[in-house]
Amino acid sequence: DFLFFWGAVFLVTTTLVALLKKENKELTPTKEETKGITDTYKLLFSIIKMPAVLTFCLLILTAKVGFSAADAVTGLKLVEEGVPKEHLALLAVPMVPLQIILPLIISKYTAGPQPLNTFYKAMPFRLLLGLEFAFLVWWTPKVRHEGGFPVYYYAVVLLSYALHQITLYSMYVAIMAFNAKVSDPLIGGTYMTLLNTVSNLGGNWPSTVALWLVDPLTVKECAGAQEQTCGTAVAAEV
């Protein structure tokens, strides 16, 4: 119902924009170069072949490997240990004001000549939070009782999520600020989109690999069938 409602809202609003919004008749001169698709991709390849850009892309493609498992798997493991999905979803609500305020605060520190300093400083804390998330998953079944989970458990989860958001947004805003700073104004949109796309990819591929490795790396024991192994999904089903 939620997805259907907002899907309908998107369809209606975009249709109204298409029908009612008119382009400006007077063309405003712009400094940015406008190119065709072929020329734009040629430009992208010429940008990415630059030694400094290539090195930077390799760095941001691998920078998030260290906390990909904690980011991608923690919520799923909490649900697996019995934490209701709707409770975890409710914990995301207090994060919304934090997500709005954090970029405003962090942008003060990334506005200088070296915005990546914030990125570097946040990384060790985010790595440590990965260990804290692992402890949280280990601790979850120990505090569970028949009625569910105590209030203090949800307080710890909420605090953990809040600290994680601080480190996440510190890195996110810093990398965005750096991309905006180094992008050539003449081709700013193309340049910045390339760097931001690589940055997003650097966060997505490690999470995908981490999720794929969950089953092979999970140790399972079969209760009541000692000769059976539960290493694979098929064996566990048997």
Tab-separated table of C-alpha atoms in Angstrom:
chain	number	residue	atom	x	y	z
A	1	ASP	CA	0.000	0.000	0.000
A	2	PHE	CA	2.832	2.351	0.907
A	3	LEU	CA	4.684	1.725	-2.376
A	4	PHE	CA	1.455	1.905	-4.405
A	5	PHE	CA	0.494	5.264	-2.854
A	6	TRP	CA	3.875	6.909	-3.446
A	7	GLY	CA	4.130	5.344	-6.903
A	8	ALA	CA	0.829	7.033	-7.770
A	9	VAL	CA	2.064	10.345	-6.311
A	10	PHE	CA	5.235	10.175	-8.426
A	11	LEU	CA	3.262	9.400	-11.571
A	12	VAL	CA	0.812	12.261	-11.001
A	13	THR	CA	3.446	14.875	-10.084
A	14	THR	CA	5.823	14.039	-12.939
A	15	THR	CA	2.910	14.048	-15.398
A	16	LEU	CA	1.814	17.469	-14.140
A	17	VAL	CA	5.364	18.792	-14.464
A	18	ALA	CA	5.543	17.473	-18.036
A	19	LEU	CA	2.223	19.070	-18.973
A	20	LEU	CA	2.312	22.354	-17.069
A	21	LYS	CA	5.970	23.353	-16.777
A	22	LYS	CA	7.155	25.542	-19.645
A	23	GLU	CA	10.742	26.094	-20.706
A	24	ASN	CA	12.182	29.603	-20.608
A	25	LYS	CA	11.960	31.184	-24.054
A	26	GLU	CA	15.108	33.243	-23.599
A	27	LEU	CA	18.205	31.082	-23.603
A	28	THR	CA	20.552	31.967	-20.784
A	29	PRO	CA	24.235	31.718	-21.683
A	30	THR	CA	26.112	29.107	-19.694
A	31	LYS	CA	29.778	28.492	-19.217
A	32	GLU	CA	29.336	24.740	-19.133
A	33	GLU	CA	30.033	22.853	-22.337
A	34	THR	CA	27.115	20.958	-23.847
A	35	LYS	CA	28.087	17.807	-25.695
A	36	GLY	CA	26.393	14.874	-27.357
A	37	ILE	CA	26.340	11.390	-25.802
A	38	THR	CA	29.361	10.141	-27.757
A	39	ASP	CA	31.448	13.221	-26.969
A	40	THR	CA	30.435	13.056	-23.309
A	41	TYR	CA	31.607	9.435	-22.950
A	42	LYS	CA	34.856	10.241	-24.752
A	43	LEU	CA	35.307	13.076	-22.280
A	44	LEU	CA	34.612	10.721	-19.351
A	45	PHE	CA	37.265	8.260	-20.557
A	46	SER	CA	39.784	11.068	-20.989
A	47	ILE	CA	39.039	12.241	-17.417
A	48	ILE	CA	39.319	8.789	-15.854
A	49	LYS	CA	42.646	8.143	-17.628
A	50	MET	CA	44.234	11.051	-15.757
A	51	PRO	CA	46.700	9.560	-13.188
A	52	ALA	CA	45.339	11.511	-10.214
A	53	VAL	CA	41.685	10.679	-11.043
A	54	LEU	CA	42.541	7.001	-11.658
A	55	THR	CA	44.319	6.741	-8.298
A	56	PHE	CA	41.446	8.501	-6.528
A	57	CYS	CA	38.883	6.174	-8.158
A	58	LEU	CA	40.858	3.095	-7.038
A	59	LEU	CA	40.946	4.482	-3.490
A	60	ILE	CA	37.225	5.223	-3.223
A	61	LEU	CA	36.351	1.880	-4.861
A	62	THR	CA	38.135	0.031	-2.049
A	63	ALA	CA	37.813	2.451	0.897
A	64	LYS	CA	34.530	0.969	2.153
A	65	VAL	CA	35.529	-2.716	2.127
A	66	GLY	CA	36.344	-2.648	5.860
A	67	PHE	CA	32.812	-1.887	7.029
A	68	SER	CA	30.738	-3.353	4.191
A	69	ALA	CA	29.823	-6.520	6.103
A	70	ALA	CA	28.755	-4.620	9.224
A	71	ASP	CA	26.655	-2.184	7.172
A	72	ALA	CA	24.970	-4.813	4.992
A	73	VAL	CA	24.464	-7.753	7.340
A	74	THR	CA	23.884	-6.361	10.861
A	75	GLY	CA	20.177	-5.556	10.367
A	76	LEU	CA	19.516	-8.947	8.766
A	77	LYS	CA	21.273	-10.764	11.604
A	78	LEU	CA	19.281	-8.850	14.227
A	79	VAL	CA	16.064	-9.915	12.492
A	80	GLU	CA	17.381	-13.493	12.340
A	81	GLU	CA	17.979	-13.385	16.102
A	82	GLY	CA	14.341	-12.429	16.682
A	83	VAL	CA	14.269	-8.621	16.668
A	84	PRO	CA	10.952	-7.645	14.990
A	85	LYS	CA	11.412	-5.930	11.640
A	86	GLU	CA	8.790	-3.312	12.501
A	87	HIS	CA	10.773	-2.331	15.630
A	88	LEU	CA	13.942	-1.842	13.593
A	89	ALA	CA	11.925	0.201	11.099
A	90	LEU	CA	10.625	2.410	13.940
A	91	LEU	CA	14.189	3.000	15.126
A	92	ALA	CA	14.889	4.551	11.731
A	93	VAL	CA	12.380	7.356	12.427
A	94	PRO	CA	14.528	9.204	15.039
A	95	MET	CA	17.418	8.984	12.555
A	96	VAL	CA	15.626	11.284	10.067
A	97	PRO	CA	16.208	14.575	11.979
A	98	LEU	CA	19.793	13.466	12.592
A	99	GLN	CA	20.278	12.812	8.855
A	100	ILE	CA	18.995	16.337	8.102
A	101	ILE	CA	21.108	18.097	10.737
A	102	LEU	CA	24.384	16.181	10.247
A	103	PRO	CA	25.229	17.469	6.732
A	104	LEU	CA	24.664	21.047	7.925
A	105	ILE	CA	27.089	20.559	10.820
A	106	ILE	CA	29.679	18.525	8.891
A	107	SER	CA	29.705	20.939	5.926
A	108	LYS	CA	31.398	23.540	8.187
A	109	TYR	CA	34.410	21.230	8.478
A	110	THR	CA	34.482	20.183	4.808
A	111	ALA	CA	34.288	23.719	3.393
A	112	GLY	CA	38.033	24.324	3.791
A	113	PRO	CA	40.911	23.519	1.442
A	114	GLN	CA	41.167	19.877	2.602
A	115	PRO	CA	37.672	18.354	2.820
A	116	LEU	CA	38.996	14.771	2.834
A	117	ASN	CA	40.509	15.280	6.304
A	118	THR	CA	37.014	14.664	7.717
A	119	PHE	CA	36.799	11.461	5.650
A	120	TYR	CA	40.095	10.196	7.099
A	121	LYS	CA	39.175	11.063	10.684
A	122	ALA	CA	35.777	9.334	10.480
A	123	MET	CA	37.101	6.072	8.990
A	124	PRO	CA	38.679	4.496	12.141
A	125	PHE	CA	35.545	5.272	14.161
A	126	ARG	CA	33.361	3.632	11.520
A	127	LEU	CA	35.626	0.570	11.530
A	128	LEU	CA	35.338	0.364	15.337
A	129	LEU	CA	31.550	0.584	15.033
A	130	GLY	CA	31.741	-2.522	12.828
A	131	LEU	CA	33.175	-4.379	15.816
A	132	GLU	CA	30.458	-2.872	18.016
A	133	PHE	CA	27.794	-4.118	15.579
A	134	ALA	CA	29.338	-7.607	15.734
A	135	PHE	CA	29.111	-7.458	19.539
A	136	LEU	CA	25.493	-6.279	19.213
A	137	VAL	CA	24.587	-9.327	17.091
A	138	TRP	CA	26.345	-11.634	19.611
A	139	TRP	CA	24.603	-9.930	22.555
A	140	THR	CA	21.086	-9.969	21.064
A	141	PRO	CA	20.104	-13.612	21.843
A	142	LYS	CA	21.460	-13.238	25.392
A	143	VAL	CA	19.028	-10.431	26.331
A	144	ARG	CA	15.998	-11.898	24.574
A	145	HIS	CA	13.169	-13.125	26.810
A	146	GLU	CA	9.671	-14.467	26.229
A	147	GLY	CA	8.144	-11.008	25.963
A	148	GLY	CA	10.692	-9.850	23.408
A	149	PHE	CA	13.553	-7.477	24.174
A	150	PRO	CA	13.999	-5.027	27.079
A	151	VAL	CA	13.832	-1.275	26.521
A	152	TYR	CA	17.529	-0.791	27.300
A	153	TYR	CA	18.399	-3.133	24.401
A	154	TYR	CA	16.570	-0.858	21.924
A	155	ALA	CA	18.289	2.164	23.513
A	156	VAL	CA	21.694	0.572	22.819
A	157	VAL	CA	20.667	-0.249	19.211
A	158	LEU	CA	19.412	3.324	18.694
A	159	LEU	CA	22.638	4.806	20.082
A	160	SER	CA	24.702	2.469	17.878
A	161	TYR	CA	22.731	3.495	14.797
A	162	ALA	CA	23.097	7.200	15.692
A	163	LEU	CA	26.889	6.915	16.057
A	164	HIS	CA	27.025	4.982	12.800
A	165	GLN	CA	25.076	7.732	11.028
A	166	ILE	CA	27.536	10.352	12.287
A	167	THR	CA	30.522	8.480	10.832
A	168	LEU	CA	28.628	7.599	7.625
A	169	TYR	CA	27.580	11.186	6.927
A	170	SER	CA	31.011	12.541	7.845
A	171	MET	CA	32.515	10.381	5.101
A	172	TYR	CA	29.661	10.992	2.664
A	173	VAL	CA	29.641	14.799	2.960
A	174	ALA	CA	33.453	14.937	2.852
A	175	ILE	CA	33.675	12.928	-0.368
A	176	MET	CA	30.893	15.019	-1.955
A	177	ALA	CA	32.656	18.235	-0.969
A	178	PHE	CA	35.936	16.974	-2.412
A	179	ASN	CA	34.274	15.908	-5.677
A	180	ALA	CA	32.658	19.339	-6.006
A	181	LYS	CA	35.958	21.065	-5.248
A	182	VAL	CA	38.116	19.209	-7.790
A	183	SER	CA	35.581	19.062	-10.646
A	184	ASP	CA	36.460	21.246	-13.625
A	185	PRO	CA	33.803	24.042	-13.794
A	186	LEU	CA	33.747	23.846	-17.597
A	187	ILE	CA	32.472	20.251	-17.452
A	188	GLY	CA	31.407	20.307	-13.803
A	189	GLY	CA	28.273	18.217	-14.122
A	190	THR	CA	29.935	15.415	-16.098
A	191	TYR	CA	33.076	15.424	-13.955
A	192	MET	CA	31.220	15.411	-10.631
A	193	THR	CA	28.709	12.775	-11.766
A	194	LEU	CA	31.586	10.464	-12.725
A	195	LEU	CA	33.283	10.818	-9.327
A	196	ASN	CA	30.011	10.433	-7.402
A	197	THR	CA	29.080	7.343	-9.441
A	198	VAL	CA	32.436	5.717	-8.665
A	199	SER	CA	31.967	6.659	-4.995
A	200	ASN	CA	28.513	5.029	-4.908
A	201	LEU	CA	29.867	1.942	-6.652
A	202	GLY	CA	32.615	1.770	-4.033
A	203	GLY	CA	29.917	1.384	-1.381
A	204	ASN	CA	27.667	-1.025	-3.300
A	205	TRP	CA	30.002	-3.740	-4.589
A	206	PRO	CA	31.562	-4.607	-1.166
A	207	SER	CA	28.061	-4.874	0.373
A	208	THR	CA	26.962	-7.220	-2.428
A	209	VAL	CA	30.041	-9.410	-1.914
A	210	ALA	CA	29.516	-9.382	1.878
A	211	LEU	CA	25.899	-10.553	1.491
A	212	TRP	CA	26.972	-13.262	-0.974
A	213	LEU	CA	29.614	-14.543	1.500
A	214	VAL	CA	27.251	-14.784	4.477
A	215	ASP	CA	26.156	-18.384	3.808
A	216	PRO	CA	29.594	-19.829	2.889
A	217	LEU	CA	31.187	-18.246	5.996
A	218	THR	CA	28.409	-19.111	8.459
A	219	VAL	CA	29.152	-22.092	10.725
A	220	LYS	CA	26.070	-24.238	11.356
A	221	GLU	CA	25.433	-27.362	13.416
A	222	CYS	CA	22.682	-29.911	12.795
A	223	ALA	CA	20.737	-30.783	15.922
A	224	GLY	CA	19.786	-34.490	16.016
A	225	ALA	CA	21.655	-35.432	12.812
A	226	GLN	CA	25.351	-35.614	13.614
A	227	GLU	CA	26.406	-37.097	10.276
A	228	GLN	CA	24.736	-34.296	8.319
A	229	THR	CA	26.386	-30.971	7.564
A	230	CYS	CA	24.439	-27.748	7.307
A	231	GLY	CA	27.046	-25.832	5.341
A	232	THR	CA	24.828	-25.204	2.326
A	233	ALA	CA	21.169	-24.209	1.969
A	234	VAL	CA	20.324	-27.622	0.448
A	235	ALA	CA	22.061	-29.535	3.270
A	236	ALA	CA	20.342	-27.403	5.896
A	237	GLU	CA	16.964	-28.114	4.289
A	238	VAL	CA	17.655	-31.891	4.368
